Amino acid sequence: MRRIFALALSGMSCRNIAALLNQEGVPTPATYANLPVARPGPYTGLWSSERISDMLQNETYIGNMVQGRSVKISYKSKKCLKQDPANWVVVEGTHEPLVDVETFRKVRMLVNSRRHTRSRTYDFLLKGLIFCHECGYPLAVLNRKNARGRMCCTSSAAPTSGSPKRVSAHATPSRRRL
């Protein structure tokens, strides 16, 4: 964990850190703990940029206990709703920190400065109505200059790259212009 923070502090992106850990064969925490996987796929057991980003912003590594990140809808249901960070309960100094607070704050600033959201200029009319015939996940329109209206399965996004995996069975060919 300290190495991941050191790599991030040196300016390495979450994507590059994940690629480096995968290249070196470092097991993920779930793989190390032999946790069962609900739906194993081609990227099971690999590091992803999202997981690295979550770890770099987790206050548990500076000795704080954070609770209330999600709330169950009902005791009868397994569904949980993510809570706003303002509603979390944070108890400081509950255990020995793995990373000092100053390093954590610097890394959090670096990660947040790289974060950007794409602005969607239009809403796709068939959103939520078209599903992949291979795996059942919803199809999404690739909103890129060179995509030309291609649709791609949302389950086939590669964890260490910013672009969806180009699998012929999970993507549609380009639409023809009418």
Backbone as numpy.savetxt, mean C-alpha at the origin, in Angstrom:
# Nx Ny Nz CAx CAy CAz Cx Cy Cz
14.25 -3.09 10.93 13.42 -1.90 10.93 14.29 -0.65 10.93
15.35 -0.69 11.72 16.25 0.47 11.76 16.87 0.73 10.40
17.17 -0.34 9.68 17.76 -0.19 8.34 16.77 0.48 7.38
15.50 0.10 7.46 14.49 0.70 6.60 14.40 2.20 6.87
14.41 2.59 8.15 14.39 4.01 8.49 15.65 4.72 8.00
16.80 4.06 8.10 18.06 4.67 7.63 18.04 4.86 6.12
17.52 3.88 5.39 17.42 4.01 3.93 16.48 5.14 3.55
15.36 5.25 4.25 14.40 6.32 3.97 15.01 7.68 4.30
15.74 7.75 5.39 16.37 9.02 5.80 17.45 9.44 4.81
18.08 8.47 4.15 19.11 8.79 3.16 18.51 9.28 1.84
17.17 9.25 1.73 16.51 9.78 0.54 15.95 8.72 -0.39
16.05 7.46 -0.01 15.54 6.38 -0.86 14.01 6.34 -0.76
13.35 6.15 -1.89 11.88 6.11 -1.91 11.38 4.77 -1.37
10.12 4.74 -0.98 9.51 3.51 -0.46 9.56 2.41 -1.51
9.34 2.77 -2.76 9.37 1.80 -3.86 10.77 1.18 -3.99
11.79 2.02 -3.92 13.17 1.52 -4.04 13.58 0.68 -2.83
13.12 1.05 -1.65 13.41 0.26 -0.45 12.77 -1.12 -0.59
11.51 -1.17 -1.04 10.81 -2.45 -1.23 11.53 -3.31 -2.26
11.96 -2.70 -3.36 12.66 -3.45 -4.40 13.99 -4.00 -3.88
14.71 -3.20 -3.08 15.98 -3.63 -2.51 15.78 -4.81 -1.56
14.78 -4.73 -0.69 14.51 -5.81 0.26 14.09 -7.09 -0.46
13.28 -6.94 -1.52 12.88 -8.11 -2.31 14.08 -8.73 -3.03
14.95 -7.88 -3.56 16.14 -8.35 -4.26 17.07 -9.12 -3.31
17.18 -8.64 -2.08 18.04 -9.28 -1.09 17.39 -10.50 -0.43
16.10 -10.71 -0.70 15.41 -11.86 -0.14 15.04 -11.72 1.33
14.92 -10.49 1.80 14.53 -10.24 3.20 13.05 -10.60 3.36
12.71 -11.48 4.31 11.30 -11.85 4.47 10.48 -10.71 5.07
9.23 -10.62 4.63 8.32 -9.64 5.21 7.96 -10.08 6.62
7.43 -9.18 7.45 7.04 -9.59 8.81 6.04 -10.75 8.82
5.08 -10.74 7.89 4.08 -11.82 7.84 4.73 -13.15 7.45
5.67 -13.11 6.51 6.37 -14.33 6.10 7.23 -14.85 7.24
7.91 -13.94 7.93 8.77 -14.31 9.04 7.98 -14.98 10.17
6.76 -14.47 10.40 5.91 -15.00 11.47 5.07 -16.19 11.01
5.20 -16.60 9.74 4.43 -17.70 9.17 2.92 -17.49 9.32
2.46 -16.27 9.07 1.03 -15.99 9.17 0.30 -16.55 7.95
-0.91 -17.06 8.13 -1.66 -17.59 6.98 -2.10 -16.47 6.06
-2.17 -16.78 4.76 -2.57 -15.80 3.75 -3.95 -16.17 3.25
-4.89 -15.21 3.28 -6.27 -15.47 2.88 -6.36 -15.81 1.39
-5.78 -14.94 0.55 -5.81 -15.16 -0.91 -4.39 -15.04 -1.44
-3.63 -16.13 -1.46 -2.26 -16.05 -1.95 -2.22 -15.69 -3.43
-1.28 -14.85 -3.80 -1.12 -14.43 -5.18 0.34 -14.41 -5.56
0.63 -13.88 -6.75 2.03 -13.88 -7.21 2.94 -12.98 -6.39
2.39 -12.02 -5.65 3.21 -11.09 -4.88 3.16 -11.36 -3.38
2.60 -12.50 -3.00 2.55 -12.88 -1.59 3.97 -13.08 -1.08
4.27 -12.49 0.06 5.59 -12.64 0.66 6.61 -11.63 0.18
6.19 -10.70 -0.68 7.10 -9.66 -1.17 6.80 -8.34 -0.50
7.82 -7.51 -0.38 7.66 -6.16 0.17 6.97 -5.28 -0.86
6.15 -4.34 -0.38 5.50 -3.38 -1.27 5.78 -1.97 -0.75
5.69 -1.00 -1.65 5.94 0.38 -1.25 4.89 0.86 -0.25
3.66 0.35 -0.38 2.60 0.74 0.56 2.91 0.25 1.97
3.40 -0.99 2.08 3.74 -1.55 3.39 4.91 -0.78 4.01
5.92 -0.43 3.20 7.06 0.35 3.70 6.58 1.71 4.19
5.71 2.35 3.42 5.19 3.66 3.80 4.41 3.58 5.11
3.59 2.53 5.26 2.83 2.35 6.51 3.77 2.16 7.70
4.83 1.38 7.49 5.78 1.12 8.58 6.53 2.39 8.97
6.88 3.20 7.99 7.63 4.42 8.27 6.80 5.47 8.99
5.47 5.30 8.98 4.60 6.27 9.65 3.91 5.69 10.88
4.32 4.49 11.30 3.73 3.82 12.44 4.44 4.26 13.72
3.71 4.92 14.60 4.29 5.46 15.84 4.70 4.38 16.83
4.34 3.13 16.58 4.74 2.04 17.47 6.26 1.94 17.54
6.95 2.30 16.45 8.41 2.18 16.40 9.12 3.25 17.23
8.39 4.27 17.70 9.02 5.27 18.58 8.55 5.10 20.03
7.94 3.94 20.33 7.57 3.64 21.71 6.16 4.00 22.09
5.33 4.41 21.13 3.94 4.78 21.42 3.01 3.62 21.09
1.96 3.47 21.88 0.92 2.49 21.60 -0.23 3.24 20.95
-0.63 2.80 19.76 -1.70 3.46 19.02 -2.87 2.50 18.91
-4.03 2.95 19.37 -5.24 2.11 19.32 -6.37 2.90 18.67
-7.39 2.18 18.22 -8.56 2.81 17.64 -8.37 3.21 16.19
-7.43 2.55 15.48 -7.24 2.87 14.06 -8.43 2.43 13.23
-9.11 1.39 13.68 -10.31 0.92 12.99 -11.34 0.49 14.03
-12.61 0.51 13.61 -13.72 0.16 14.50 -14.60 -0.85 13.77
-15.01 -1.90 14.48 -15.93 -2.87 13.90 -17.31 -2.26 13.76
-17.97 -2.57 12.65 -19.32 -2.06 12.41 -20.29 -2.66 13.43
-20.15 -3.97 13.66 -21.03 -4.68 14.59 -20.27 -5.88 15.13
-20.64 -6.34 16.29 -19.98 -7.52 16.85 -20.31 -8.76 16.02
-21.38 -8.69 15.21 -21.77 -9.80 14.36 -20.99 -9.84 13.04
-20.34 -8.74 12.71 -19.66 -8.61 11.42 -18.15 -8.54 11.60
-17.44 -8.97 10.57 -15.98 -8.85 10.59 -15.51 -7.55 9.94
-16.43 -6.80 9.33 -16.07 -5.58 8.63 -15.64 -4.49 9.60
-14.57 -3.77 9.22 -14.05 -2.67 10.04 -13.98 -1.40 9.21
-14.16 -0.28 9.88 -14.03 1.03 9.24 -12.77 1.70 9.75
-11.96 2.24 8.83 -10.77 2.99 9.23 -11.21 4.30 9.87
-10.52 4.66 10.93 -10.84 5.89 11.66 -9.89 7.01 11.27
-10.34 8.22 11.43 -9.52 9.40 11.20 -8.42 9.44 12.28
-7.17 9.78 11.91 -6.10 9.82 12.91 -6.41 10.71 14.12
-7.27 11.68 13.97 -7.65 12.54 15.10 -8.41 11.75 16.17
-9.03 10.63 15.77 -9.81 9.81 16.71 -9.00 8.67 17.33
-7.75 8.50 16.92 -6.92 7.44 17.48 -6.55 7.76 18.92
-6.32 6.71 19.70 -5.86 6.86 21.07 -4.37 6.53 21.08
-3.53 7.52 21.41 -2.07 7.34 21.41 -1.57 7.46 22.84
-0.92 6.40 23.33 -0.31 6.42 24.66 1.20 6.41 24.45
1.85 7.47 24.89 3.29 7.62 24.63 4.13 6.88 25.67
5.27 6.38 25.21 6.26 5.77 26.09 5.85 4.45 26.71
5.10 3.62 26.00 4.67 2.35 26.58 5.72 1.25 26.45
6.68 1.41 25.55 7.71 0.40 25.37 8.99 1.04 24.82
10.03 0.25 24.76 11.33 0.73 24.28 11.24 1.05 22.78
11.60 2.25 22.38 11.52 2.61 20.95 12.63 1.94 20.13
12.29 1.59 18.88 13.29 1.05 17.95 13.99 2.17 17.20
13.30 3.31 17.06 13.82 4.45 16.30 13.64 5.70 17.16
14.64 6.59 17.12 14.49 7.82 17.91 13.46 8.75 17.26
12.87 9.61 18.06 11.76 10.46 17.64 12.20 11.42 16.52
13.41 11.96 16.60 13.87 12.90 15.58 13.98 12.23 14.21
14.52 11.03 14.16 14.61 10.28 12.89 13.22 9.99 12.35
12.30 9.58 13.24 10.93 9.29 12.84 10.27 10.52 12.22
10.42 11.68 12.85 9.80 12.92 12.34 10.37 13.30 10.98
11.71 13.19 10.82 12.33 13.52 9.53 11.84 12.60 8.42
11.79 11.30 8.73 11.33 10.33 7.73 9.87 10.58 7.39
9.05 10.87 8.37 7.63 11.15 8.11 7.47 12.37 7.20
8.29 13.40 7.43 8.24 14.59 6.57 8.64 14.23 5.14
9.69 13.41 4.98 10.13 13.00 3.65 9.04 12.21 2.92
8.45 11.25 3.60 7.41 10.42 2.99 6.20 11.27 2.61
5.77 12.15 3.50 4.61 13.00 3.21 4.89 14.00 2.10
6.14 14.44 1.95 6.46 15.40 0.89 6.40 14.76 -0.49
6.60 13.44 -0.55 6.55 12.74 -1.84 5.14 12.32 -2.22
4.25 12.35 -1.27 2.89 11.87 -1.51 2.13 12.88 -2.36
1.49 12.40 -3.38 0.64 13.26 -4.20 -0.59 12.46 -4.62
-1.66 13.17 -4.87 -2.88 12.51 -5.31 -3.17 12.93 -6.74
-3.68 11.99 -7.47 -4.03 12.29 -8.86 -5.41 12.93 -8.88
-5.54 13.96 -9.66 -6.85 14.59 -9.78 -7.59 13.93 -10.93
-8.78 13.49 -10.66 -9.59 12.85 -11.68 -10.51 13.91 -12.29
-10.38 14.08 -13.59 -11.17 15.11 -14.26 -12.56 14.61 -14.65
-12.74 13.29 -14.64 -14.03 12.72 -15.00 -14.23 11.44 -14.20
-15.47 10.99 -14.12 -15.78 9.74 -13.43 -16.18 8.72 -14.48
-15.60 7.54 -14.44 -15.88 6.50 -15.41 -17.29 5.97 -15.19
-18.10 5.98 -16.25 -19.52 5.62 -16.13 -19.76 4.17 -15.70
-18.89 3.26 -16.07 -19.09 1.85 -15.76 -18.34 1.40 -14.50
-17.89 2.36 -13.69 -17.14 2.04 -12.48 -17.98 1.17 -11.56
-17.41 0.04 -11.13 -18.10 -0.87 -10.23 -19.04 -1.83 -10.91
-19.14 -1.75 -12.25 -20.05 -2.63 -12.98 -19.31 -3.66 -13.83
-18.02 -3.43 -14.11 -17.25 -4.34 -14.94 -16.21 -5.03 -14.07
-16.17 -6.38 -14.15 -15.27 -7.17 -13.31 -14.40 -8.08 -14.17
-13.24 -8.43 -13.65 -12.29 -9.31 -14.33 -12.87 -10.73 -14.38
-12.82 -11.36 -15.56 -13.35 -12.72 -15.67 -12.40 -13.75 -15.07
-11.15 -13.38 -14.81 -10.17 -14.30 -14.22 -10.30 -14.39 -12.70
-10.39 -13.22 -12.03 -10.32 -13.23 -10.57 -11.52 -12.55 -9.89
-12.36 -11.85 -10.66 -13.54 -11.23 -10.08 -13.34 -9.83 -9.52
-12.11 -9.29 -9.60 -11.86 -7.94 -9.11 -12.40 -6.91 -10.10
-12.74 -5.70 -9.62 -13.23 -4.66 -10.53 -12.14 -4.23 -11.52
-12.56 -3.84 -12.72 -11.64 -3.30 -13.71 -11.59 -1.79 -13.56
-10.42 -1.22 -13.80 -10.23 0.22 -13.71 -9.67 0.74 -15.02
-10.00 1.98 -15.36 -9.47 2.61 -16.56 -8.10 3.19 -16.24
-7.12 2.92 -17.09 -5.79 3.50 -16.92 -5.84 4.93 -17.45
-5.59 5.88 -16.60 -5.67 7.29 -16.97 -4.26 7.81 -17.25
-3.70 7.34 -18.39 -2.36 7.76 -18.77 -2.34 8.11 -20.24
-1.36 8.89 -20.64 -1.29 9.34 -22.03 -1.17 8.18 -23.00
-0.32 7.19 -22.69 -0.08 6.09 -23.62 -1.04 4.92 -23.43
-1.98 4.98 -22.49 -2.88 3.86 -22.22 -4.01 3.77 -23.24
-4.45 4.88 -23.77 -5.50 4.94 -24.80 -6.77 4.20 -24.38
-7.25 4.42 -23.18 -8.51 3.85 -22.72 -8.45 2.40 -22.30
-7.26 1.86 -22.07 -7.16 0.47 -21.62 -7.76 0.31 -20.24
-8.29 -0.86 -19.99 -8.80 -1.19 -18.66 -7.91 -2.27 -18.08
-7.74 -2.23 -16.77 -6.85 -3.17 -16.11 -7.48 -3.66 -14.82
-7.24 -4.91 -14.50 -7.76 -5.50 -13.26 -7.07 -4.85 -12.07
-7.83 -4.45 -11.06 -7.25 -3.79 -9.89 -6.46 -4.75 -9.01
-6.62 -6.06 -9.18 -5.87 -7.01 -8.36 -4.49 -7.28 -8.92
-4.20 -6.87 -10.15 -2.93 -7.23 -10.77 -1.91 -6.11 -10.72
-2.07 -5.11 -9.83 -1.09 -4.04 -9.70 0.15 -4.56 -9.01
1.30 -4.35 -9.62 2.56 -4.81 -9.03 2.89 -3.98 -7.81
3.26 -4.58 -6.66 3.46 -3.84 -5.43 4.67 -2.92 -5.43
5.70 -3.22 -6.23 6.88 -2.37 -6.17 7.00 -1.46 -7.36
6.02 -1.46 -8.24 6.08 -0.52 -9.37 4.83 0.33 -9.35
4.90 1.47 -9.96 3.78 2.40 -9.95 2.75 2.08 -11.01
3.04 1.16 -11.92 2.11 0.87 -12.99 1.51 -0.51 -12.82
0.25 -0.69 -13.26 -0.37 -2.01 -13.16 0.36 -3.02 -14.03
0.34 -4.25 -13.58 0.99 -5.33 -14.32 0.23 -5.55 -15.61
0.93 -5.68 -16.70 0.30 -5.89 -17.99 0.12 -7.39 -18.23
-0.98 -7.95 -17.74 -1.30 -9.35 -17.94 -2.41 -9.39 -18.96
-2.22 -10.13 -20.04 -3.19 -10.11 -21.13 -4.57 -10.56 -20.67
-4.64 -11.52 -19.75 -5.93 -12.01 -19.29 -6.60 -11.02 -18.34
-5.84 -10.12 -17.76 -6.40 -9.17 -16.80 -6.55 -7.76 -17.36
-6.28 -7.55 -18.62 -6.38 -6.21 -19.20 -7.10 -6.29 -20.53
-7.79 -5.24 -20.88 -8.49 -5.21 -22.15 -7.62 -4.52 -23.19
-7.79 -4.85 -24.45 -7.04 -4.12 -25.48 -7.58 -2.70 -25.60
-6.87 -1.89 -26.33 -7.28 -0.48 -26.51 -8.65 -0.41 -27.16
-9.41 0.62 -26.78 -10.70 0.86 -27.41 -10.47 1.48 -28.78
-11.34 1.17 -29.69 -11.25 1.80 -31.01 -11.98 3.13 -30.95
-11.44 4.10 -31.64 -12.11 5.40 -31.74 -13.25 5.31 -32.73
-14.42 5.78 -32.33 -15.57 5.75 -33.22 -15.72 7.05 -33.95
